Coordinates of C-alpha atoms in Angstrom, one line a residue:
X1 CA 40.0 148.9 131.0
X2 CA 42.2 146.1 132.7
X3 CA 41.3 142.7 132.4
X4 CA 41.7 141.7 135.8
X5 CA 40.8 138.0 134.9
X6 CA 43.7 138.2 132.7
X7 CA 46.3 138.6 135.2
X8 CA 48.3 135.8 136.3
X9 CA 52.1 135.6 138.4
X10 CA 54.9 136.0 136.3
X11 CA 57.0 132.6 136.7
X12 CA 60.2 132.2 137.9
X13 CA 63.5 132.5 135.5
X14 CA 64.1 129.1 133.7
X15 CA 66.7 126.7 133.6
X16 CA 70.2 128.0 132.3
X17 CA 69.0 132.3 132.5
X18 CA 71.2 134.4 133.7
X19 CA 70.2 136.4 137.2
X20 CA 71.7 138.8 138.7
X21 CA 70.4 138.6 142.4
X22 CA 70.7 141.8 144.8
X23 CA 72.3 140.5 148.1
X24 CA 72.4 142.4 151.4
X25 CA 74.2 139.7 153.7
X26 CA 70.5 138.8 155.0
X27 CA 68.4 135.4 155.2
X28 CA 66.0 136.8 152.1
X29 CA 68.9 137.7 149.6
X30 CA 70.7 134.9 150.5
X31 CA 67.8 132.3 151.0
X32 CA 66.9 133.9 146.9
X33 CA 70.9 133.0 145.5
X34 CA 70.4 129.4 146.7
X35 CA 66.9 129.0 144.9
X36 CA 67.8 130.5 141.8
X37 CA 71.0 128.1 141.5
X38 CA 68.8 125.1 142.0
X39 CA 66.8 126.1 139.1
X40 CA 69.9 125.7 137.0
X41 CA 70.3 129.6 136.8
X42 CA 73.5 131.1 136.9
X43 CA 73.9 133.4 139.2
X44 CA 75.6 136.8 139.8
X45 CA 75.5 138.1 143.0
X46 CA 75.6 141.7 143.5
X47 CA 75.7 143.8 146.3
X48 CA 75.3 148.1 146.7
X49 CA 78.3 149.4 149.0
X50 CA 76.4 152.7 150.2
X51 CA 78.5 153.3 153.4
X52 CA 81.2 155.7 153.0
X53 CA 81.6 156.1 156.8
X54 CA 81.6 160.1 156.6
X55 CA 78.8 159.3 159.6
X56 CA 80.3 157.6 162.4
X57 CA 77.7 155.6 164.7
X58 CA 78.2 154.5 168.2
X59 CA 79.4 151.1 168.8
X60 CA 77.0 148.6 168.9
X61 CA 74.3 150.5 167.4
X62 CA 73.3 148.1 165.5
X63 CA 72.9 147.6 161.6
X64 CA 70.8 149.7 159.0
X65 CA 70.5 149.5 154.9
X66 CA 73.3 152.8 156.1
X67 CA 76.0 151.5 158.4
X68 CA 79.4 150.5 159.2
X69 CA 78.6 146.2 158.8
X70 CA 79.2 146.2 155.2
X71 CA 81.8 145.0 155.2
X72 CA 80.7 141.8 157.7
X73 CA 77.6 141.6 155.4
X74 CA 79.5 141.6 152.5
X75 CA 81.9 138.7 153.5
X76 CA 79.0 136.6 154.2
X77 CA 77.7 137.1 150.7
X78 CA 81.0 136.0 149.4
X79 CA 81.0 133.5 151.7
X80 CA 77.7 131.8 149.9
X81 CA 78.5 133.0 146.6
X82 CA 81.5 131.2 146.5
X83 CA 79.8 128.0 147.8
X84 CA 77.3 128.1 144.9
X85 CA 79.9 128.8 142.2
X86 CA 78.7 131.7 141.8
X87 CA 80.0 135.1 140.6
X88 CA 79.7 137.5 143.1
X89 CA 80.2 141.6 142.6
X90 CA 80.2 144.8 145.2
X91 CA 79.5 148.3 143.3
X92 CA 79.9 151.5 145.1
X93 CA 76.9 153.9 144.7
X94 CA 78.2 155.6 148.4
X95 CA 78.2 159.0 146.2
X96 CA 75.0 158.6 144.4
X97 CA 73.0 157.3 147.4
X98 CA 74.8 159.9 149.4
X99 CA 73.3 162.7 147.3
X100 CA 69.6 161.0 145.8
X101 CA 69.0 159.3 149.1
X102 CA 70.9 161.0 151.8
X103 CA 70.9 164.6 151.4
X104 CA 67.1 164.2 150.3
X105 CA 66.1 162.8 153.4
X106 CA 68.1 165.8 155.4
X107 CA 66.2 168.2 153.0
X108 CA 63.1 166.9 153.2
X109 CA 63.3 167.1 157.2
X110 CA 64.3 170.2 157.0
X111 CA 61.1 171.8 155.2
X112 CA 59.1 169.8 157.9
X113 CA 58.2 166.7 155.6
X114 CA 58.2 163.1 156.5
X115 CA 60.6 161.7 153.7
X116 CA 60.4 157.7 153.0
X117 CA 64.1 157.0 152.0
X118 CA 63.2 153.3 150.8
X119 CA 60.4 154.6 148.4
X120 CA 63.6 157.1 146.9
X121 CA 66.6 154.4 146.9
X122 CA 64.2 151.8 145.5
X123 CA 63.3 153.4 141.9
X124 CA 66.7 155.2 141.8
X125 CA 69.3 153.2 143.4
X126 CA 68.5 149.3 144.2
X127 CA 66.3 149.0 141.2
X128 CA 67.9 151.9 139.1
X129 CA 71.4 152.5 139.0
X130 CA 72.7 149.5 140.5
X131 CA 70.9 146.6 137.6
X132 CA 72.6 149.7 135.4
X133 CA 75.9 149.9 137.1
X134 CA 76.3 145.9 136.8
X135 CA 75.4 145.8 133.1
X136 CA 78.2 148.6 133.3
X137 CA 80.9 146.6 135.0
X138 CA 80.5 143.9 132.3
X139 CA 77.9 141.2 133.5
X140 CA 74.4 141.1 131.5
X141 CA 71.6 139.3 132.7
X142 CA 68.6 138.1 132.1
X143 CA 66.3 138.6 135.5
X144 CA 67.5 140.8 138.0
X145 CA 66.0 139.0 141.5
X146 CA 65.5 140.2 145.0
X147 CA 64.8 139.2 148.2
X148 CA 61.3 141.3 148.6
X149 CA 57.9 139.9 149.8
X150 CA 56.1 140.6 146.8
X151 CA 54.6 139.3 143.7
X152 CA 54.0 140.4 139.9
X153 CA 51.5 139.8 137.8
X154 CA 50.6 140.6 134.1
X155 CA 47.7 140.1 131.3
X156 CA 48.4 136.4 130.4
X157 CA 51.3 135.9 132.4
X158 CA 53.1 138.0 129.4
X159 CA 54.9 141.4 131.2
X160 CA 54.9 142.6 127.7
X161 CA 51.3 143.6 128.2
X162 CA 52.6 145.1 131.7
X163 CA 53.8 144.5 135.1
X164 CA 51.9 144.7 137.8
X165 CA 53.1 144.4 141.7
X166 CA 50.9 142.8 144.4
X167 CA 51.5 142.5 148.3
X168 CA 53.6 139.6 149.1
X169 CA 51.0 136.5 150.4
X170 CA 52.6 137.7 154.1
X171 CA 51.1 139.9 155.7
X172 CA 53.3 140.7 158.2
X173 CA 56.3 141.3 155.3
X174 CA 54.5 142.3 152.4
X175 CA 57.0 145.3 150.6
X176 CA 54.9 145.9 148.0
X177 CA 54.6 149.7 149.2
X178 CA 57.6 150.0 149.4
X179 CA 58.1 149.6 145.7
X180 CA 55.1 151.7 144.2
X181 CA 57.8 153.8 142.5
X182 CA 59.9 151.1 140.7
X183 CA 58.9 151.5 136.8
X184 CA 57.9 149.7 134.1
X185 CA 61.1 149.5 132.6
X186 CA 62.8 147.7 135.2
X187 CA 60.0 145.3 136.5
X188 CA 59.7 143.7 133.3
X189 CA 63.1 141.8 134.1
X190 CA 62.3 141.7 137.8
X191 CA 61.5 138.5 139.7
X192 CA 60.6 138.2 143.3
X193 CA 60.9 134.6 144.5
X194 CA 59.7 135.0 148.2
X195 CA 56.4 136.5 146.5
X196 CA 54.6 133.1 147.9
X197 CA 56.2 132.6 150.9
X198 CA 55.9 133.4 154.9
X199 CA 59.3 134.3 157.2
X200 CA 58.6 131.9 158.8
X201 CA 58.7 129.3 155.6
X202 CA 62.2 131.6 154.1
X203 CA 64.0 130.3 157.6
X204 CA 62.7 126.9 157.3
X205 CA 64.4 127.0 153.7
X206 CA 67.4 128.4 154.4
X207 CA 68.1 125.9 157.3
X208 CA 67.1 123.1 155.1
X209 CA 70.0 124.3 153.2
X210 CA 72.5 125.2 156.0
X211 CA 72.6 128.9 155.4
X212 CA 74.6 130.5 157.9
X213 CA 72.2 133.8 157.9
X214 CA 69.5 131.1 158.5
X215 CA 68.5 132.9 161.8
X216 CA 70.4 136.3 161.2
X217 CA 67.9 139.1 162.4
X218 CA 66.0 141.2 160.2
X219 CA 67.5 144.8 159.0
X220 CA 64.7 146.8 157.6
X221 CA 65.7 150.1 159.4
X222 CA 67.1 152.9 157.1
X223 CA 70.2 154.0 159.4
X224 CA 71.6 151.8 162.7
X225 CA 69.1 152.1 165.7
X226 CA 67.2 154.7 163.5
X227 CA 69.4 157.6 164.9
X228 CA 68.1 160.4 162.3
X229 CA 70.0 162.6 164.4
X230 CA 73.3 161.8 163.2
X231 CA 72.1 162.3 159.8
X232 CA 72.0 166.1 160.6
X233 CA 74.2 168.9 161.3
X234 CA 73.9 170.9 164.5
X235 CA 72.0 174.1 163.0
X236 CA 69.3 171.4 161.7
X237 CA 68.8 170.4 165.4
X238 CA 67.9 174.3 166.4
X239 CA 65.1 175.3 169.1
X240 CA 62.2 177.2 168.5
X241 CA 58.5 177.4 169.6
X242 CA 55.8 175.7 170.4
X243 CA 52.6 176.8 169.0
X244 CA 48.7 175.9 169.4
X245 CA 46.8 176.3 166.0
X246 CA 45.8 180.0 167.6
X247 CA 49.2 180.8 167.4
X248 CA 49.9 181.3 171.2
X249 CA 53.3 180.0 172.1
X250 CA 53.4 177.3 174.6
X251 CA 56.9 175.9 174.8
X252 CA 59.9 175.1 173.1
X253 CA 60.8 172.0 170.9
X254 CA 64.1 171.1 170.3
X255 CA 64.7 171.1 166.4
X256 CA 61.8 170.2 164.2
X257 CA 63.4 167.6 162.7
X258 CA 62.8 165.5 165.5
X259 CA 59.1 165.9 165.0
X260 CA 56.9 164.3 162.9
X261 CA 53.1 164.7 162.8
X262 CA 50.9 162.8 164.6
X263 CA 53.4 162.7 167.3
X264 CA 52.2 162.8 171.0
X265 CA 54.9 161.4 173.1
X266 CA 57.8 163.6 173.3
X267 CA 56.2 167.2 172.9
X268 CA 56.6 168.3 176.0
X269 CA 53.5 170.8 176.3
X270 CA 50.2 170.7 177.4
X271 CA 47.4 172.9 178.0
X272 CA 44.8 170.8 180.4
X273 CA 43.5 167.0 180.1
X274 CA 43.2 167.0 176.4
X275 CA 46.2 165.6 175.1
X276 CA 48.3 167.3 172.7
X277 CA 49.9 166.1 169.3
X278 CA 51.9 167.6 166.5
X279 CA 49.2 168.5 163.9
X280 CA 52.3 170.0 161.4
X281 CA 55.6 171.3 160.9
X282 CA 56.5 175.3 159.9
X283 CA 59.4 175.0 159.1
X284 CA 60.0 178.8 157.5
X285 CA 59.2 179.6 160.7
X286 CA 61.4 176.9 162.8
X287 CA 57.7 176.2 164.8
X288 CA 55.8 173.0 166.1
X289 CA 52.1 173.4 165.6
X290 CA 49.9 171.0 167.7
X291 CA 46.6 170.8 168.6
X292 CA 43.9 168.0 169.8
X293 CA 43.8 164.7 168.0
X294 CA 40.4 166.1 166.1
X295 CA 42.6 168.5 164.6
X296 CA 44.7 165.5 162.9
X297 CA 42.1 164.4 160.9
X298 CA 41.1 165.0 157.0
X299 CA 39.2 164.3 154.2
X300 CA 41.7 164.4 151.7
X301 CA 45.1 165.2 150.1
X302 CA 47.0 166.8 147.2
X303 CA 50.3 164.7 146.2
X304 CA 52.5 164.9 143.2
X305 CA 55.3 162.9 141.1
X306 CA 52.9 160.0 140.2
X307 CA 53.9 156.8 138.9
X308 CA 51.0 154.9 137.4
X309 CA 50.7 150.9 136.8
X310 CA 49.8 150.5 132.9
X311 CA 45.9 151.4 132.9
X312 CA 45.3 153.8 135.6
X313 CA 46.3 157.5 135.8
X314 CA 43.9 158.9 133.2
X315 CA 40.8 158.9 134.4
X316 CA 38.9 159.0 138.2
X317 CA 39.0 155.6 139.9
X318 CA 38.4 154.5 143.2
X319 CA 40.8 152.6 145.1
X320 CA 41.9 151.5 148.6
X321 CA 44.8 154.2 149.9
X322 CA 47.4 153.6 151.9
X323 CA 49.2 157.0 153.0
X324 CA 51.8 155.6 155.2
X325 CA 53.2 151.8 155.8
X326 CA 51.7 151.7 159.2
X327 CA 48.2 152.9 157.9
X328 CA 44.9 150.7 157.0
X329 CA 44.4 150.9 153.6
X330 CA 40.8 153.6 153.2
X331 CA 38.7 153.3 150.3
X332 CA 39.1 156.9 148.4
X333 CA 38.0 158.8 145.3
X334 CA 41.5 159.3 143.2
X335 CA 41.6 162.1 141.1
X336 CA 44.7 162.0 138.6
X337 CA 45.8 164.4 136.9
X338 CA 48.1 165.4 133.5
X339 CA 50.6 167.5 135.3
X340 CA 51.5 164.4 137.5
X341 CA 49.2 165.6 140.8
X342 CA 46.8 163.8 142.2
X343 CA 43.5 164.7 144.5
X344 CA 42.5 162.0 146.6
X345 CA 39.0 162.1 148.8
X346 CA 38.3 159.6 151.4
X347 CA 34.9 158.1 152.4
X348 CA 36.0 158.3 155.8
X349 CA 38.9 161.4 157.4
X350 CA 42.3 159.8 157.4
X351 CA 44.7 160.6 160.8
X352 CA 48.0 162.5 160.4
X353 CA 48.2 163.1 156.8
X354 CA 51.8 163.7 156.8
X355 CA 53.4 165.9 153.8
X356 CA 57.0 164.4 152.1
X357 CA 54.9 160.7 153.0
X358 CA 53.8 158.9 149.8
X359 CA 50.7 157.5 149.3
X360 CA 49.8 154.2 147.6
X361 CA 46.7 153.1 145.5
X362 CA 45.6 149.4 145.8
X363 CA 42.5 147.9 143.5
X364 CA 41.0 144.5 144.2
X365 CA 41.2 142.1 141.8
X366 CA 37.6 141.2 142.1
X367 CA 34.0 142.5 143.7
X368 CA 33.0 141.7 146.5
X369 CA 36.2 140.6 147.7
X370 CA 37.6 141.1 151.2
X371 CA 39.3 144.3 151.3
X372 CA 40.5 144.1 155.1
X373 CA 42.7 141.3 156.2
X374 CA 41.1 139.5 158.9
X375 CA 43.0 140.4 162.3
X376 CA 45.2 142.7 160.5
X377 CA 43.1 146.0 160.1
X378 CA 46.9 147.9 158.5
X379 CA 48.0 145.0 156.1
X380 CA 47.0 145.4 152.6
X381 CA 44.6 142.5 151.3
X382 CA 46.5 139.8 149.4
X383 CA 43.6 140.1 146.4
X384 CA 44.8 143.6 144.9
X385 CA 47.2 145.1 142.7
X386 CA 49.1 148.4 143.0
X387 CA 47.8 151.3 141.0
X388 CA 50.0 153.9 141.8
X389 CA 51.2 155.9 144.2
X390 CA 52.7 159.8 144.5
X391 CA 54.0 162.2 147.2
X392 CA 51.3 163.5 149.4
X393 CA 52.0 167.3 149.4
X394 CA 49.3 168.9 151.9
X395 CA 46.2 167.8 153.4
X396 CA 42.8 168.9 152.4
X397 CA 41.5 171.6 154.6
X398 CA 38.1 170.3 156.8
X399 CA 36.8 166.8 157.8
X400 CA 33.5 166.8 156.1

């Protein structure tokens, strides 16, 4: 069984290390280049080119991780690069993120699932293929460094023993569940040097230091304006009904994919003062279910492809889960088991159990400690470490 006493934050990379730091043109990334290069590190800046503008967006739709500003954000990487000596290197994973990322999302839609496209580019892309690809293209390093709000601990401080990610001290930032399918392999070498740190601390930072991005607005959408709908072709956007959970059609919705469960606004139906929401997706059938909020609501869930933290993933544990970002964490019975599944049973029903969603398994570090952050009911408590996490697959029949 873990030592939890043993764990302690794994310290920044010393004097005279080589890092490679993953840039996106934004005040994190950038604010992370600068620090590193005070340490005395040298730095290699890196950024994923993922845009291979086969999508077209409307002008002025803003920016996304996939968009047309590459190029802009790219320039301003240079821009600091250059400023801090620094090496600085643009890979092209358009074709890779295109298929892994991309076309899953579209296929995941499709089948009536609520993909997470950060929880697939993070393992496979950001923290997979590109550290690979820049090995590749002829620059080694020692840490690779990002711009996330989270930290890592490991027995002793030593992430030989094993890695182990925590939410980010900010609340309102923390993207440690984002990041509950990045593996062992890869953590070992990863530092996150904002772990400690509030926004509003990062822009006081990178003013201190004249940063141009110092104020740039945050980009944590997945596409510009989150237009999904450009991400599909027209027979993806096809109408069908409207069904109650009797099966009685009541209207007509206009393409699943622009449905998600839980969903109340939008649905277009009603049946008398009881509101209506989407309580799932049939896709085989191109239908949208709904029903009253009661019927939203389970006990439990099945979910699959887990990735355990060293420790857990053998036995029955109990844990806090979080089954979407915008969730509060639940305390649950989790179930693991040897084929990769999981069965997870809450003390209380969970709301909108959504299937393609993943679901994340936080443990405190200590008993007795607060396991709800005070005035922030859906932010995971600072005092935990991450578990695990897998895709939720269905939700349990029954509330009791």
């Amino acid at each position: 069984m873990l030592n939890f006493d043993s764990l302690q934050e794994l310290p920044l990379p010393p004097a005279g290390s080589v890092v490679a730091v993953a840039m996106s043109g934004g005040v994190d990334s950038s604010l992370v280049a600068h620090l590193m290069a005070e340490r005395g590190c040298r730095v290699v800046g890196v950024t994923m080119k993922v845009y291979d503008g086969s999508i077209q967006f409307p002008e002025g739709a803003g920016n996304g991780c996939y968009g047309p500003d590459e190029a802009e954000d790219e320039a301003a990487c240079r821009r600091l690069c250059d400023a801090l000596g620094a090496e600085y290197v643009v890979i092209d994973l358009s074709k890779p993120y295109g298929k892994e990322v991309l076309d899953y999302f579209r296929t995941e839609y499709k089948l009536g699932r609520t993909p997470n496209p950060c929880l697939r580019c993070n393992p496979l892309i950001k923290f997979g293929l590109l550290p690979h690809a820049l090995r590749q293209a002829g620059h080694d390093f020692d840490y690779y460094v990002t711009g996330h709000y989270a930290r890592l601990l490991a027995p002793e401080g030593n992430p030989d023993l094993g890695v182990y990610l925590a939410p980010g001290i900010d609340p309102y930032k923390d993207q440690s569940y984002f990041l509950q399918r990045v593996g062992q392999d890869i953590l070992v070498k990863t530092r996150f040097p904002l772990g400690n740190l509030r926004k509003e601390e990062v822009r006081r930072l990178a003013r201190e230091r004249g940063l141009e991005v110092a104020e740039k607005k945050d980009s944590q959408d997945f596409v510009a304006k989150e237009d999904y709908e450009t991400l599909f072709e027209k027979d993806a956007l096809k109408r069908g009904a409207i069904i109650d959970t009797q099966g009685r059609v009541l209207g007509e919705h206009q393409g699943i994919v622009r449905y998600t469960i839980g969903q109340r606004r939008g649905v277009g139906v009603s049946t008398g003062t009881e509101p209506l929401y989407v309580v799932a997706l049939d896709a085989q059938n191109n239908q949208v279910v709904v029903g009253h909020e009661r019927e939203l609501f389970s006990r439990g869930l099945e979910a699959s492809q887990s990735v355990w933290a060293p420790g857990f993933g053998q036995e029955n544990f109990r844990a806090l889960a979080k089954i979407r970002l915008a969730s509060k964490p639940a305390w649950a019975l989790v179930e693991p088991n040897q084929d990769g599944t999981v069965r997870v049973i809450f003390d209380e029903p969970q709301r909108a159990i959504a299937p393609g969603q993943s679901v994340a398994f936080y443990i405190p570090l200590s008993a007795g400690s607060n396991t709800e952050e005070p005035g922030l009911p859906n932010r995971v408590p600072v005092n935990t470490i991450l578990a695990g996490g897998a895709v939720i697959e269905r939700k349990l029949s029954g509330t009791a």
